[in-house]
Short mmCIF file of C-alpha atoms in Angstrom, two decimals:
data_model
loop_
_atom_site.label_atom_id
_atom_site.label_comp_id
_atom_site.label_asym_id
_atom_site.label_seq_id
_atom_site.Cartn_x
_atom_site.Cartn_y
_atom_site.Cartn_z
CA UNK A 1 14.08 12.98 -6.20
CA UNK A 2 11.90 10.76 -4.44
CA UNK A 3 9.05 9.51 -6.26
CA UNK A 4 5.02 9.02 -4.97
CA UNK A 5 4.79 5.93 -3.42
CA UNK A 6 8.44 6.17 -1.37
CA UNK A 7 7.58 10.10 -0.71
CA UNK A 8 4.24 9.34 1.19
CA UNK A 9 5.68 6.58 3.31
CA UNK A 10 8.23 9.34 4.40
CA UNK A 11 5.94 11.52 5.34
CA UNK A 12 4.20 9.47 7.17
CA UNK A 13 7.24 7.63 8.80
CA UNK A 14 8.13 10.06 12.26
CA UNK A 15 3.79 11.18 12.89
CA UNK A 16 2.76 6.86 12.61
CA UNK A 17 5.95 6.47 14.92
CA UNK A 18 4.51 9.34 17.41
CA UNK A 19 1.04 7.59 17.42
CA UNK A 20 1.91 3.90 17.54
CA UNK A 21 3.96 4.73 20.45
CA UNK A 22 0.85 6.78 22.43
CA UNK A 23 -1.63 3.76 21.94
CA UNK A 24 0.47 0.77 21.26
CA UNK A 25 -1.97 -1.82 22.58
CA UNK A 26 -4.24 -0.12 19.64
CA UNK A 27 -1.49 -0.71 17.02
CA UNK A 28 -0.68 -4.08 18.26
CA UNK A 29 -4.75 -5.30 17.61
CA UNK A 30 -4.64 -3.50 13.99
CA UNK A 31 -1.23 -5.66 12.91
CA UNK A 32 -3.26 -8.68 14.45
CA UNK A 33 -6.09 -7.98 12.01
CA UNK A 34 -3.74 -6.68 9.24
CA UNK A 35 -1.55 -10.00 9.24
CA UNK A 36 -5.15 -12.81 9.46
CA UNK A 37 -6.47 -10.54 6.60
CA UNK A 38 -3.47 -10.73 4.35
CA UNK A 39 -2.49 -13.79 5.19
CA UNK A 40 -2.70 -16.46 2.08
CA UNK A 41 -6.16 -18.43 2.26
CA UNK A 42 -8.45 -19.73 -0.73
CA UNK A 43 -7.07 -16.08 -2.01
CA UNK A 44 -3.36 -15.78 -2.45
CA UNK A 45 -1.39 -12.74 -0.72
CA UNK A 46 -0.64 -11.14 -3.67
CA UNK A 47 -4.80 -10.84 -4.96
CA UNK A 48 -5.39 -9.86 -1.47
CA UNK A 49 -2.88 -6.73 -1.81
CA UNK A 50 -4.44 -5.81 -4.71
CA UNK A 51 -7.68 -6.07 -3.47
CA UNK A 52 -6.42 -3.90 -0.65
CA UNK A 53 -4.93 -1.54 -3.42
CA UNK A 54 -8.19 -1.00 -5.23
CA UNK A 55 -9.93 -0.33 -1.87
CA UNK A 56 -7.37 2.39 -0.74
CA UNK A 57 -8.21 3.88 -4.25
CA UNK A 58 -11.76 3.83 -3.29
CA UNK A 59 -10.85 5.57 0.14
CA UNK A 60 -8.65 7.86 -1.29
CA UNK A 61 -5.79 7.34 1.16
CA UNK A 62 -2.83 8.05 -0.28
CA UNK A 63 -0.80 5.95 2.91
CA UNK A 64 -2.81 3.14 2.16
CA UNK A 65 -1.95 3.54 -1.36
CA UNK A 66 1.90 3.35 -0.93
CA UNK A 67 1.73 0.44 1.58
CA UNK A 68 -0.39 -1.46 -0.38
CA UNK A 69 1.21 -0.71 -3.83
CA UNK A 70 4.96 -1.94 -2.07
CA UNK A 71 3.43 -4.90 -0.16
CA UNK A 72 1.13 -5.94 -3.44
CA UNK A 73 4.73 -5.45 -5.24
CA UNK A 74 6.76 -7.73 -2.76
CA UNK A 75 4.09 -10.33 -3.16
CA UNK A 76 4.80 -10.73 -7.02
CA UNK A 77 2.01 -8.25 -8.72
CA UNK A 78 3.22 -6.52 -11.93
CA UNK A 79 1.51 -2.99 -12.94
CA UNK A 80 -0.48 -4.72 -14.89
CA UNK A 81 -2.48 -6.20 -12.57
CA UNK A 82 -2.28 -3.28 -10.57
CA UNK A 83 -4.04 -1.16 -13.77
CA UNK A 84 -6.66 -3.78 -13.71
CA UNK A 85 -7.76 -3.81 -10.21
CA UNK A 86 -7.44 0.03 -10.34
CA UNK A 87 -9.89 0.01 -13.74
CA UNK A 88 -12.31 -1.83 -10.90
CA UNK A 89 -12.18 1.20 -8.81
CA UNK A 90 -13.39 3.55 -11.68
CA UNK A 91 -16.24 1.20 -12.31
CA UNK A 92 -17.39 1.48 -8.16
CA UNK A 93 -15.60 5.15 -7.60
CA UNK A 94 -15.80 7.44 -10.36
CA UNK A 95 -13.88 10.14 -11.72
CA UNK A 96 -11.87 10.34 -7.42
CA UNK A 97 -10.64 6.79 -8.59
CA UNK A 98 -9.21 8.17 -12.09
CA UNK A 99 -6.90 10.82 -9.82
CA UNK A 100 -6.57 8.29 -6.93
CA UNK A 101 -5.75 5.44 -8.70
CA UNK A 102 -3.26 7.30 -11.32
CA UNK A 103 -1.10 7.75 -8.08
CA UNK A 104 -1.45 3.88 -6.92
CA UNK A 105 -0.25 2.94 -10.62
CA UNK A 106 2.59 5.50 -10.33
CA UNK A 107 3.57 3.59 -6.67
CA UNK A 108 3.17 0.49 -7.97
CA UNK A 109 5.32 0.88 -11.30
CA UNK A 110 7.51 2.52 -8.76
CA UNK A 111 8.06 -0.17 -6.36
CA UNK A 112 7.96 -2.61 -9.01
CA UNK A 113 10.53 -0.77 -11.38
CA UNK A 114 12.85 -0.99 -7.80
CA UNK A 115 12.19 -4.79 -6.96
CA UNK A 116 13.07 -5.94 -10.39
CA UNK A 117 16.25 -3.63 -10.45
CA UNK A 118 17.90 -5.12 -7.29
CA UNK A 119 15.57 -6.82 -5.20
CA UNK A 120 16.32 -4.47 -2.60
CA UNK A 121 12.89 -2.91 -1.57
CA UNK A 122 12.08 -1.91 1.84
CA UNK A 123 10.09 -4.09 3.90
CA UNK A 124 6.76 -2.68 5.02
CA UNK A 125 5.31 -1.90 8.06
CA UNK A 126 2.29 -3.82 9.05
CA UNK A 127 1.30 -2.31 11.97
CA UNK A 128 0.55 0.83 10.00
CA UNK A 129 0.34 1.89 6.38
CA UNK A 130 3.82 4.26 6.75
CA UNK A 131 5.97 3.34 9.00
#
């Protein structure tokens, strides 16, 4: 059975596809942003992920969620980092952050549990949260 954070990247897989294909030049400006916003600076990748992480919390997106809990993941965060930039969201989010950020814990111990098996996660997309 496939778990949270892999099932909602699935789902989103073929309808991102479908759109990124309709307004590519649109896509191609987002992964432009995405990458100079990630990218390591006076913050690290990995604290930027999980600042992205707590935000998707806050906006309740469960794409941004998976994305960020895999790429937060593949740049070295354990779940327990992940809990405590979550426990930020409760603080700024209420009680939607307890439900929303139970599921980011569950991608992230997810994604983590398959990184430190094998080392074979899936790369993610960063021209949109699932593809």
């Amino acid at each position: 059975m496939t778990s949270y954070g892999a099932r909602v990247r699935d789902e989103l897989r073929a309808p991102t596809r479908v759109l990124r294909h309709a307004i590519p030049g649109v896509y191609a400006g987002y992964k432009q942003l995405h990458d100079a916003a990630l990218a390591a600076g006076v913050l690290d990748a990995k604290t930027k992920e999980l600042i992205a992480l707590a935000i998707a919390v806050s906006k309740e997106c469960d794409g941004c969620i998976a994305a960020h809990a895999h790429a937060a993941v593949q740049k070295g965060a354990t779940p327990a980092e992940a809990a405590e930039a979550i426990g930020v969201t409760f603080l700024m989010n209420g009680g939607p952050a307890t439900v929303y950020g139970a599921r980011a814990y569950a991608a992230v111990s997810e994604f983590y549990a398959d990184h430190s098996g094998d080392g074979m996660t899936r790369p993610i997309a960063a021209d949109a949260h699932a593809d």
